[in-house]
Amino acid sequence: MSVPATTITFQFNDGQPAQTHVAASGESVLDVALNNGIQLQHNCGGVCGCSTCHVYINAGGDDLPEISDKEEDFIDRAENPRINSRLACQCVVEADMQLVVTVPPQHFLGH
Ligand code: FES
C-alpha cells in the first residue's frame, strides 16, 4: 500500500502565486523550499541556530514536531513573530501531511 503523500503549499506576501510541492518523510519545510527554488534564508544552514528561516504555518502545524525551547528563543528574535511562527528547518514532515506555509518577505543583503 502506498503511503499518502505529504504536500506543502507555499504562499507569499509579495504577489507571487502560491506553489504546492510534494515532500518526502524526513524532509524539512526548508529542504522542500530550497529544492524547488523558493528563496528562504537559512543563515545557520538549518541547524536551529538563527531565525532567518522563519515562516508561518497556516495549516497542518499540529502534525509537526513540537517546538523546542531553542527554536522558540530564535523565533522571538525573528521579524514579526506570531503564534503560528516556526523555523522552517525544524519543521520536519512525515507522510500524509498537508501543510500551508507563508514565506515572509526575504531581505537579502545587497538587494
Ligand atoms: S536555518 Fe537557521 S534556524 Fe533554520
Short mmCIF file of C-alpha atoms and ligand atoms in Angstrom, two decimals:
data_model
loop_
_atom_site.label_atom_id
_atom_site.label_comp_id
_atom_site.label_asym_id
_atom_site.label_seq_id
_atom_site.Cartn_x
_atom_site.Cartn_y
_atom_site.Cartn_z
CA MET A 1 0.00 0.00 0.00
CA SER A 2 1.38 3.35 -0.84
CA VAL A 3 1.60 5.95 1.85
CA PRO A 4 -0.37 9.14 1.18
CA ALA A 5 1.92 11.91 0.07
CA THR A 6 2.70 14.99 2.06
CA THR A 7 2.25 18.29 0.35
CA ILE A 8 3.44 21.73 1.30
CA THR A 9 1.75 24.78 -0.17
CA PHE A 10 3.91 27.87 -0.05
CA GLN A 11 2.22 31.25 -0.05
CA PHE A 12 3.91 34.61 -0.43
CA ASN A 13 3.06 38.14 0.54
CA ASP A 14 4.64 39.80 -2.46
CA GLY A 15 2.16 38.74 -5.14
CA GLN A 16 3.93 35.57 -6.25
CA PRO A 17 1.42 32.80 -6.90
CA ALA A 18 1.26 30.02 -4.32
CA GLN A 19 3.11 26.79 -5.11
CA THR A 20 2.36 23.29 -3.88
CA HIS A 21 5.10 20.67 -3.69
CA VAL A 22 5.30 17.08 -2.59
CA ALA A 23 7.57 16.40 0.37
CA ALA A 24 9.20 13.14 1.42
CA SER A 25 9.22 11.99 5.04
CA GLY A 26 12.24 13.37 6.81
CA GLU A 27 12.47 16.50 4.71
CA SER A 28 12.08 19.85 6.37
CA VAL A 29 9.98 22.69 5.06
CA LEU A 30 13.30 24.44 4.38
CA ASP A 31 14.56 21.48 2.30
CA VAL A 32 11.41 21.45 0.21
CA ALA A 33 11.54 25.20 -0.34
CA LEU A 34 15.17 25.17 -1.45
CA ASN A 35 14.71 22.08 -3.64
CA ASN A 36 12.01 23.95 -5.52
CA GLY A 37 13.83 27.21 -5.97
CA ILE A 38 11.90 29.10 -3.30
CA GLN A 39 14.03 31.75 -1.70
CA LEU A 40 14.16 31.22 2.03
CA GLN A 41 17.14 32.36 4.01
CA HIS A 42 18.96 29.83 6.15
CA ASN A 43 21.98 31.55 7.56
CA CYS A 44 22.91 28.80 10.03
CA GLY A 45 22.49 26.06 7.44
CA GLY A 46 19.39 24.57 9.00
CA VAL A 47 20.56 23.68 12.49
CA CYS A 48 18.26 25.86 14.61
CA GLY A 49 20.99 28.43 15.08
CA CYS A 50 19.39 31.55 13.59
CA SER A 51 15.97 32.95 12.87
CA THR A 52 16.26 33.61 9.15
CA CYS A 53 14.23 30.57 8.04
CA HIS A 54 11.18 31.89 9.90
CA VAL A 55 7.82 31.03 8.30
CA TYR A 56 4.18 30.99 9.33
CA ILE A 57 2.33 27.68 9.37
CA ASN A 58 -1.26 28.34 8.36
CA ALA A 59 -2.46 24.76 8.25
CA GLY A 60 -1.14 21.39 9.36
CA GLY A 61 1.02 22.78 12.15
CA ASP A 62 -0.38 20.39 14.72
CA ASP A 63 1.21 17.49 12.87
CA LEU A 64 4.70 18.97 13.01
CA PRO A 65 7.28 18.11 15.66
CA GLU A 66 6.85 20.12 18.83
CA ILE A 67 8.65 23.37 19.04
CA SER A 68 11.82 23.20 21.15
CA ASP A 69 12.91 25.84 23.65
CA LYS A 70 15.79 26.70 21.37
CA GLU A 71 13.50 27.18 18.38
CA GLU A 72 11.22 29.35 20.48
CA ASP A 73 14.16 31.54 21.51
CA PHE A 74 15.11 32.12 17.89
CA ILE A 75 11.54 32.79 16.83
CA ASP A 76 11.42 35.53 19.46
CA ARG A 77 14.23 37.23 17.56
CA ALA A 78 12.59 36.88 14.14
CA GLU A 79 10.80 39.71 12.42
CA ASN A 80 7.06 39.83 13.31
CA PRO A 81 6.79 36.57 15.20
CA ARG A 82 3.24 35.27 15.52
CA ILE A 83 1.51 32.43 17.27
CA ASN A 84 1.95 30.24 14.16
CA SER A 85 5.63 31.08 13.62
CA ARG A 86 8.10 28.25 13.12
CA LEU A 87 11.63 27.84 11.85
CA ALA A 88 11.33 26.05 8.53
CA CYS A 89 14.43 23.91 9.10
CA GLN A 90 12.85 22.48 12.26
CA CYS A 91 9.58 21.55 10.57
CA VAL A 92 10.41 18.01 9.51
CA VAL A 93 7.49 16.30 7.82
CA GLU A 94 6.17 12.77 7.87
CA ALA A 95 3.86 11.05 5.41
CA ASP A 96 0.31 12.22 4.90
CA MET A 97 0.57 15.83 5.99
CA GLN A 98 -0.90 18.84 4.24
CA LEU A 99 0.88 21.99 5.24
CA VAL A 100 0.18 25.54 4.19
CA VAL A 101 3.09 27.87 4.86
CA THR A 102 3.52 31.60 4.36
CA VAL A 103 7.03 32.72 3.50
CA PRO A 104 7.61 36.22 4.91
CA PRO A 105 9.35 38.83 2.75
CA GLN A 106 13.00 37.91 2.41
CA HIS A 107 15.58 40.62 2.90
CA PHE A 108 18.73 39.80 1.02
CA LEU A 109 21.76 41.92 1.61
CA GLY A 110 22.60 43.91 -1.46
CA HIS A 111 19.05 43.98 -2.75
S1 FES B 1 18.23 27.96 9.01
FE1 FES B 1 18.91 28.77 10.87
S2 FES B 1 17.35 28.19 12.21
FE2 FES B 1 16.65 27.39 10.36
#
